[in-house]
PDB file of C-alpha atoms in Angstrom:
ATOM      1  CA  MET W   9     -28.035 -17.221   5.056  1.00 38.00           C
ATOM      2  CA  LEU W  10     -26.330 -14.768   2.242  1.00 40.00           C
ATOM      3  CA  GLN W  11     -25.232 -11.701   3.896  1.00 48.00           C
ATOM      4  CA  HIS W  12     -25.622  -8.414   1.411  1.00 55.00           C
ATOM      5  CA  THR W  13     -22.582  -7.677  -0.255  1.00 66.00           C
ATOM      6  CA  LYS W  14     -20.726  -4.312   0.591  1.00 74.00           C
ATOM      7  CA  PHE W  15     -19.094  -3.917  -2.667  1.00 75.00           C
ATOM      8  CA  ASP W  16     -20.711  -4.166  -6.308  1.00 75.00           C
ATOM      9  CA  LEU W  17     -18.877  -4.974  -9.225  1.00 69.00           C
ATOM     10  CA  SER W  18     -16.395  -1.898 -10.704  1.00 64.00           C
ATOM     11  CA  ASN W  19     -16.085  -0.413  -7.550  1.00 72.00           C
ATOM     12  CA  ARG W  20     -13.099   1.602  -6.738  1.00 72.00           C
ATOM     13  CA  VAL W  21     -11.551   0.101  -3.533  1.00 78.00           C
ATOM     14  CA  TYR W  22      -8.391   0.381  -1.352  1.00 77.00           C
ATOM     15  CA  HIS W  23      -6.362  -2.867   0.199  1.00 79.00           C
ATOM     16  CA  PRO W  24      -4.404  -2.065   2.793  1.00 78.00           C
ATOM     17  CA  GLN W  25      -2.479  -5.007   3.265  1.00 77.00           C
ATOM     18  CA  SER W  26      -1.309  -5.031  -0.417  1.00 75.00           C
ATOM     19  CA  ASN W  27      -1.210  -1.288  -0.575  1.00 70.00           C
ATOM     20  CA  SER W  28      -2.968  -1.305  -3.886  1.00 72.00           C
ATOM     21  CA  ILE W  29      -5.979   0.617  -5.356  1.00 71.00           C
ATOM     22  CA  GLY W  30      -7.905  -0.994  -7.906  1.00 73.00           C
ATOM     23  CA  ILE W  31     -11.646  -2.157  -9.222  1.00 73.00           C
ATOM     24  CA  ILE W  32     -13.589  -5.212  -8.408  1.00 78.00           C
ATOM     25  CA  THR W  33     -13.712  -7.465 -10.923  1.00 76.00           C
ATOM     26  CA  ALA W  34     -15.659 -10.631  -9.787  1.00 77.00           C
ATOM     27  CA  ILE W  35     -17.500 -11.539  -6.586  1.00 80.00           C
ATOM     28  CA  GLU W  36     -17.297 -14.999  -5.368  1.00 81.00           C
ATOM     29  CA  THR W  37     -19.511 -17.033  -2.864  1.00 76.00           C
ATOM     30  CA  SER W  38     -18.887 -20.357  -1.040  1.00 74.00           C
ATOM     31  CA  LEU W  39     -20.672 -22.326   1.803  1.00 68.00           C
ATOM     32  CA  VAL W  40     -19.368 -22.040   5.477  1.00 64.00           C
ATOM     33  CA  ARG W  41     -20.300 -25.821   6.332  1.00 65.00           C
ATOM     34  CA  GLU W  42     -20.292 -24.963  10.017  1.00 64.00           C
ATOM     35  CA  SER W  43     -22.665 -22.570  10.221  1.00 61.00           C
ATOM     36  CA  ARG W  44     -24.237 -22.663   7.070  1.00 62.00           C
ATOM     37  CA  ASP W  45     -23.197 -18.752   6.331  1.00 67.00           C
ATOM     38  CA  VAL W  46     -22.084 -17.777   2.795  1.00 67.00           C
ATOM     39  CA  ALA W  47     -18.798 -16.587   2.880  1.00 76.00           C
ATOM     40  CA  ILE W  48     -17.928 -13.641  -0.063  1.00 82.00           C
ATOM     41  CA  ARG W  49     -14.647 -12.664  -1.073  1.00 80.00           C
ATOM     42  CA  TYR W  50     -13.824 -10.037  -3.862  1.00 76.00           C
ATOM     43  CA  ARG W  51     -11.306 -10.097  -6.666  1.00 79.00           C
ATOM     44  CA  ILE W  52      -9.518  -6.716  -7.367  1.00 78.00           C
ATOM     45  CA  ASN W  53      -7.768  -5.831 -10.341  1.00 74.00           C
ATOM     46  CA  PRO W  54      -4.921  -3.143  -9.192  1.00 70.00           C
ATOM     47  CA  PHE W  55      -4.985  -0.111 -11.401  1.00 59.00           C
ATOM     48  CA  GLY W  56      -1.901   0.096 -13.536  1.00 46.00           C
ATOM     49  CA  HIS W  57      -1.447  -4.252 -13.780  1.00 46.00           C
ATOM     50  CA  SER W  58      -3.165  -6.260 -15.955  1.00 41.00           C
ATOM     51  CA  GLU W  59      -1.473  -9.746 -15.162  1.00 44.00           C
ATOM     52  CA  ASP W  60      -3.614 -12.145 -13.787  1.00 46.00           C
ATOM     53  CA  HIS W  61      -0.995 -13.041 -11.359  1.00 48.00           C
ATOM     54  CA  SER W  62      -1.574  -9.285  -9.739  1.00 62.00           C
ATOM     55  CA  GLN W  63      -4.945  -9.867  -8.971  1.00 76.00           C
ATOM     56  CA  ILE W  64      -6.095  -9.847  -5.436  1.00 84.00           C
ATOM     57  CA  TRP W  65      -8.635 -11.827  -3.529  1.00 85.00           C
ATOM     58  CA  ALA W  66     -10.041 -10.626  -0.344  1.00 85.00           C
ATOM     59  CA  SER W  67     -12.769 -10.399   2.125  1.00 85.00           C
ATOM     60  CA  GLN W  68     -14.992  -6.926   2.489  1.00 80.00           C
ATOM     61  CA  ASP W  69     -13.658  -6.560   6.099  1.00 82.00           C
ATOM     62  CA  GLN W  70     -10.106  -6.250   4.053  1.00 84.00           C
ATOM     63  CA  ILE W  71     -10.959  -3.637   1.758  1.00 81.00           C
ATOM     64  CA  ALA W  72     -12.509  -0.047   1.835  1.00 79.00           C
ATOM     65  CA  PHE W  73     -14.197   2.243  -0.674  1.00 72.00           C
ATOM     66  CA  LEU W  74     -11.860   4.590  -2.328  1.00 62.00           C
ATOM     67  CA  PRO W  75     -13.467   7.432  -1.029  1.00 53.00           C
ATOM     68  CA  GLU W  76     -13.010   6.316   2.349  1.00 55.00           C
ATOM     69  CA  LEU W  77      -9.445   7.271   2.142  1.00 57.00           C
ATOM     70  CA  PRO W  78      -8.050  10.558   3.822  1.00 61.00           C
ATOM     71  CA  GLN W  79      -9.087  13.457   1.548  1.00 58.00           C
ATOM     72  CA  VAL W  80      -7.878  17.063   2.028  1.00 56.00           C
ATOM     73  CA  THR W  81      -8.353  20.278   0.130  1.00 51.00           C
ATOM     74  CA  ILE W  82      -5.641  22.545   1.759  1.00 60.00           C
ATOM     75  CA  ASN W  83      -2.564  23.430   0.725  1.00 76.00           C
ATOM     76  CA  ALA W  84       0.695  20.939   2.133  1.00 85.00           C
ATOM     77  CA  PRO W  85       3.709  22.175   3.502  1.00 92.00           C
ATOM     78  CA  LYS W  86       7.204  22.523   2.089  1.00 94.00           C
ATOM     79  CA  ILE W  87       8.611  19.219   1.398  1.00 96.00           C
ATOM     80  CA  GLY W  88      10.448  17.745   4.179  1.00 96.00           C
ATOM     81  CA  THR W  89       8.458  19.050   7.012  1.00 96.00           C
ATOM     82  CA  ALA W  90       6.409  17.595   9.460  1.00 96.00           C
ATOM     83  CA  TRP W  91       2.820  17.366   8.459  1.00 94.00           C
ATOM     84  CA  GLN W  92      -0.202  14.785   9.588  1.00 92.00           C
ATOM     85  CA  GLY W  93       1.702  12.643  11.728  1.00 95.00           C
ATOM     86  CA  GLY W  94       5.134  12.383   9.868  1.00 97.00           C
ATOM     87  CA  ILE W  95       7.606  14.079   6.926  1.00 98.00           C
ATOM     88  CA  TYR W  96       5.818  15.366   3.909  1.00 97.00           C
ATOM     89  CA  ALA W  97       7.093  14.036   1.099  1.00 97.00           C
ATOM     90  CA  GLY W  98       5.369  15.486  -2.445  1.00 96.00           C
ATOM     91  CA  VAL W  99       2.559  14.809  -4.607  1.00 94.00           C
ATOM     92  CA  VAL W 100       2.189  11.350  -6.258  1.00 92.00           C
ATOM     93  CA  ALA W 101       0.583  11.883  -9.446  1.00 89.00           C
ATOM     94  CA  GLY W 102      -3.050   9.700  -9.940  1.00 83.00           C
ATOM     95  CA  GLN W 103      -3.085   6.654 -12.566  1.00 79.00           C
ATOM     96  CA  ASP W 104      -5.666   5.648 -14.654  1.00 73.00           C
ATOM     97  CA  GLY W 105      -8.068   8.278 -13.675  1.00 74.00           C
ATOM     98  CA  GLN W 106      -7.573   8.227  -9.922  1.00 78.00           C
ATOM     99  CA  PRO W 107      -6.772  11.671  -8.258  1.00 82.00           C
ATOM    100  CA  ASP W 108      -3.286  12.781  -7.414  1.00 87.00           C
ATOM    101  CA  TYR W 109      -2.059  12.428  -3.567  1.00 90.00           C
ATOM    102  CA  HIS W 110      -0.252  13.843  -0.967  1.00 93.00           C
ATOM    103  CA  LEU W 111       2.520  11.056   0.370  1.00 96.00           C
ATOM    104  CA  ILE W 112       3.633  11.367   4.116  1.00 96.00           C
ATOM    105  CA  HIS W 113       6.501   9.441   5.380  1.00 98.00           C
ATOM    106  CA  ALA W 114       6.730   8.125   8.914  1.00 98.00           C
ATOM    107  CA  PRO W 115       9.940   9.926  10.914  1.00 98.00           C
ATOM    108  CA  ALA W 116      13.007   8.496  11.409  1.00 97.00           C
ATOM    109  CA  GLU W 117      12.215   7.274  15.297  1.00 97.00           C
ATOM    110  CA  PHE W 118       9.681   4.786  13.686  1.00 98.00           C
ATOM    111  CA  GLU W 119      11.745   2.923  11.288  1.00 98.00           C
ATOM    112  CA  ILE W 120      11.522  -0.811  10.922  1.00 98.00           C
ATOM    113  CA  LYS W 121      14.967  -2.555  11.118  1.00 97.00           C
ATOM    114  CA  ASP W 122      16.064  -6.167  10.104  1.00 96.00           C
ATOM    115  CA  ALA W 123      12.798  -7.267   8.754  1.00 97.00           C
ATOM    116  CA  ASN W 124      11.617  -9.326   6.402  1.00 97.00           C
ATOM    117  CA  TRP W 125       8.958  -8.496   3.800  1.00 96.00           C
ATOM    118  CA  GLN W 126       5.943 -10.171   5.366  1.00 94.00           C
ATOM    119  CA  THR W 127       7.206  -8.739   8.699  1.00 96.00           C
ATOM    120  CA  ALA W 128       7.563  -5.070   7.162  1.00 96.00           C
ATOM    121  CA  ILE W 129       4.102  -5.468   5.760  1.00 93.00           C
ATOM    122  CA  GLU W 130       2.802  -5.986   8.983  1.00 93.00           C
ATOM    123  CA  LYS W 131       4.768  -3.617  11.212  1.00 95.00           C
ATOM    124  CA  ALA W 132       4.069  -0.808   8.556  1.00 95.00           C
ATOM    125  CA  GLN W 133       0.208  -0.880   9.538  1.00 93.00           C
ATOM    126  CA  ALA W 134       0.993   0.173  13.270  1.00 95.00           C
ATOM    127  CA  PRO W 135      -0.267   3.140  14.570  1.00 95.00           C
ATOM    128  CA  ILE W 136       2.015   6.031  14.422  1.00 96.00           C
ATOM    129  CA  ASN W 137       1.256   9.855  15.993  1.00 96.00           C
ATOM    130  CA  GLY W 138      -2.551   9.044  16.334  1.00 93.00           C
ATOM    131  CA  PHE W 139      -2.921   8.163  12.444  1.00 92.00           C
ATOM    132  CA  ASN W 140      -3.551   3.980  11.647  1.00 90.00           C
ATOM    133  CA  ASP W 141      -3.673   4.165   7.720  1.00 91.00           C
ATOM    134  CA  TRP W 142       0.329   3.597   7.426  1.00 94.00           C
ATOM    135  CA  SER W 143       1.752   0.781   5.093  1.00 93.00           C
ATOM    136  CA  LEU W 144       4.999   0.595   2.763  1.00 95.00           C
ATOM    137  CA  PRO W 145       5.378   2.404  -0.225  1.00 95.00           C
ATOM    138  CA  ASP W 146       4.998   0.951  -3.653  1.00 94.00           C
ATOM    139  CA  ARG W 147       8.086   1.064  -6.076  1.00 95.00           C
ATOM    140  CA  ARG W 148       6.456   4.792  -7.555  1.00 94.00           C
ATOM    141  CA  GLU W 149       6.421   5.906  -3.867  1.00 96.00           C
ATOM    142  CA  ALA W 150       9.777   4.650  -2.615  1.00 97.00           C
ATOM    143  CA  ARG W 151      11.288   6.513  -5.648  1.00 96.00           C
ATOM    144  CA  LEU W 152       9.968   9.924  -4.361  1.00 97.00           C
ATOM    145  CA  LEU W 153      10.818   9.681  -1.046  1.00 98.00           C
ATOM    146  CA  TYR W 154      14.825   9.072  -2.384  1.00 97.00           C
ATOM    147  CA  ILE W 155      14.061  11.997  -4.686  1.00 97.00           C
ATOM    148  CA  ASN W 156      12.756  14.429  -2.205  1.00 97.00           C
ATOM    149  CA  THR W 157      13.523  13.425   1.057  1.00 97.00           C
ATOM    150  CA  PRO W 158      16.374  11.489   1.160  1.00 96.00           C
ATOM    151  CA  ALA W 159      18.051  12.583   4.155  1.00 92.00           C
ATOM    152  CA  GLY W 160      15.803  10.995   6.220  1.00 91.00           C
ATOM    153  CA  PHE W 161      16.994   7.512   5.423  1.00 97.00           C
ATOM    154  CA  ASP W 162      19.906   5.449   5.759  1.00 95.00           C
ATOM    155  CA  THR W 163      22.174   5.812   2.625  1.00 93.00           C
ATOM    156  CA  ALA W 164      23.875   2.405   3.420  1.00 92.00           C
ATOM    157  CA  GLY W 165      20.748   0.191   3.522  1.00 91.00           C
ATOM    158  CA  TRP W 166      17.870  -0.906   1.475  1.00 97.00           C
ATOM    159  CA  TYR W 167      14.352  -0.394   2.342  1.00 98.00           C
ATOM    160  CA  TRP W 168      11.445  -2.557   1.352  1.00 97.00           C
ATOM    161  CA  THR W 169       8.717  -1.500  -0.934  1.00 95.00           C
ATOM    162  CA  SER W 170       5.191  -3.178  -1.190  1.00 93.00           C
ATOM    163  CA  THR W 171       5.573  -4.157  -4.541  1.00 93.00           C
ATOM    164  CA  GLN W 172       6.190  -7.607  -5.242  1.00 90.00           C
ATOM    165  CA  ASN W 173       8.304  -8.667  -8.393  1.00 89.00           C
ATOM    166  CA  ALA W 174       5.799  -9.811 -11.326  1.00 81.00           C
ATOM    167  CA  GLY W 175       8.414 -12.450 -12.540  1.00 81.00           C
ATOM    168  CA  GLY W 176       9.059 -13.978  -9.492  1.00 85.00           C
ATOM    169  CA  PRO W 177       6.327 -14.606  -6.460  1.00 85.00           C
ATOM    170  CA  ASP W 178       9.544 -14.804  -3.734  1.00 93.00           C
ATOM    171  CA  TYR W 179      10.934 -11.295  -4.658  1.00 95.00           C
ATOM    172  CA  ALA W 180       9.910  -7.886  -3.709  1.00 94.00           C
ATOM    173  CA  TRP W 181      11.213  -4.663  -4.910  1.00 95.00           C
ATOM    174  CA  MET W 182      13.615  -2.291  -2.574  1.00 97.00           C
ATOM    175  CA  GLN W 183      14.941   1.249  -2.544  1.00 98.00           C
ATOM    176  CA  GLY W 184      18.231   2.099  -2.223  1.00 97.00           C
ATOM    177  CA  PHE W 185      19.013   5.697  -0.686  1.00 96.00           C
ATOM    178  CA  GLY W 186      22.476   6.267  -1.857  1.00 93.00           C
ATOM    179  CA  ASN W 187      22.490   6.173  -5.269  1.00 90.00           C
ATOM    180  CA  GLY W 188      18.597   5.792  -5.383  1.00 94.00           C
ATOM    181  CA  GLY W 189      18.417   2.337  -7.385  1.00 96.00           C
ATOM    182  CA  GLN W 190      15.813  -0.465  -6.730  1.00 96.00           C
ATOM    183  CA  TYR W 191      16.549  -4.306  -6.416  1.00 95.00           C
ATOM    184  CA  ASP W 192      14.472  -7.048  -6.179  1.00 94.00           C
ATOM    185  CA  GLY W 193      15.254  -8.901  -3.140  1.00 95.00           C
ATOM    186  CA  HIS W 194      14.045 -12.340  -1.539  1.00 97.00           C
ATOM    187  CA  LYS W 195      11.189 -11.805   0.740  1.00 95.00           C
ATOM    188  CA  SER W 196      13.038 -13.729   3.481  1.00 97.00           C
ATOM    189  CA  ASP W 197      16.241 -11.453   3.852  1.00 97.00           C
ATOM    190  CA  GLU W 198      15.840  -8.805   6.186  1.00 98.00           C
ATOM    191  CA  TYR W 199      15.797  -5.002   5.613  1.00 97.00           C
ATOM    192  CA  ARG W 200      14.755  -1.892   6.732  1.00 98.00           C
ATOM    193  CA  ALA W 201      11.482  -0.145   5.778  1.00 98.00           C
ATOM    194  CA  ARG W 202       9.506   2.924   6.477  1.00 98.00           C
ATOM    195  CA  ALA W 203       5.730   3.276   6.564  1.00 97.00           C
ATOM    196  CA  VAL W 204       3.692   6.052   4.488  1.00 96.00           C
ATOM    197  CA  ARG W 205       0.391   7.665   4.449  1.00 94.00           C
ATOM    198  CA  ARG W 206      -1.557   9.279   2.008  1.00 92.00           C
ATOM    199  CA  LEU W 207      -3.777  12.131   1.409  1.00 89.00           C
ATOM    200  CA  LEU W 208      -6.275  12.272  -1.483  1.00 85.00           C
ATOM    201  CA  ILE W 209      -6.130  15.812  -3.291  1.00 83.00           C
ATOM    202  CA  ILE W 210     -10.059  17.003  -3.906  1.00 71.00           C
ATOM    203  CA  GLN W 211      -9.960  19.150  -6.726  1.00 61.00           C
TER     204      GLN W 211
END
């Protein structure tokens, strides 16, 4: 029996596994032979990307309405101080009409070490200090961490981001904290990672 869809076309949603915010551009249904139920999945086009390979397919339990992200109207503390389960790293400007948001990175004791990209993606989602909405930073967010809070990171190591290399599906971007460079590494290689969480700024 066809279940009601939780989302509609043009809904703005968040996909935690890929750390992507985007818009639903297609809804696909398929028959599950064993139960004769109809499975539903959604195609998400992340904001800031137009290439077909950047689109994401997900079931409705893998995405959330954008308004379900944590929201704050209060003033944030000084950059580099403890706040909301981690260390406050500053404000990330919203793209494509999306609101700005506060970025918080996990404390140093929760650093992920010797992990390939997929393991880093998974481990970054573990609860920290009572919050369960952590994930890997994307390239823009990782650059902000280097600019605003580099002291809390290993300057000799590379840190995974959630951003995959558009030109090679086996590669993803990393952030360095020595000179601030970014480099694409093979997903099977093992590096460090640090989770972040985000708080939408409601004007």
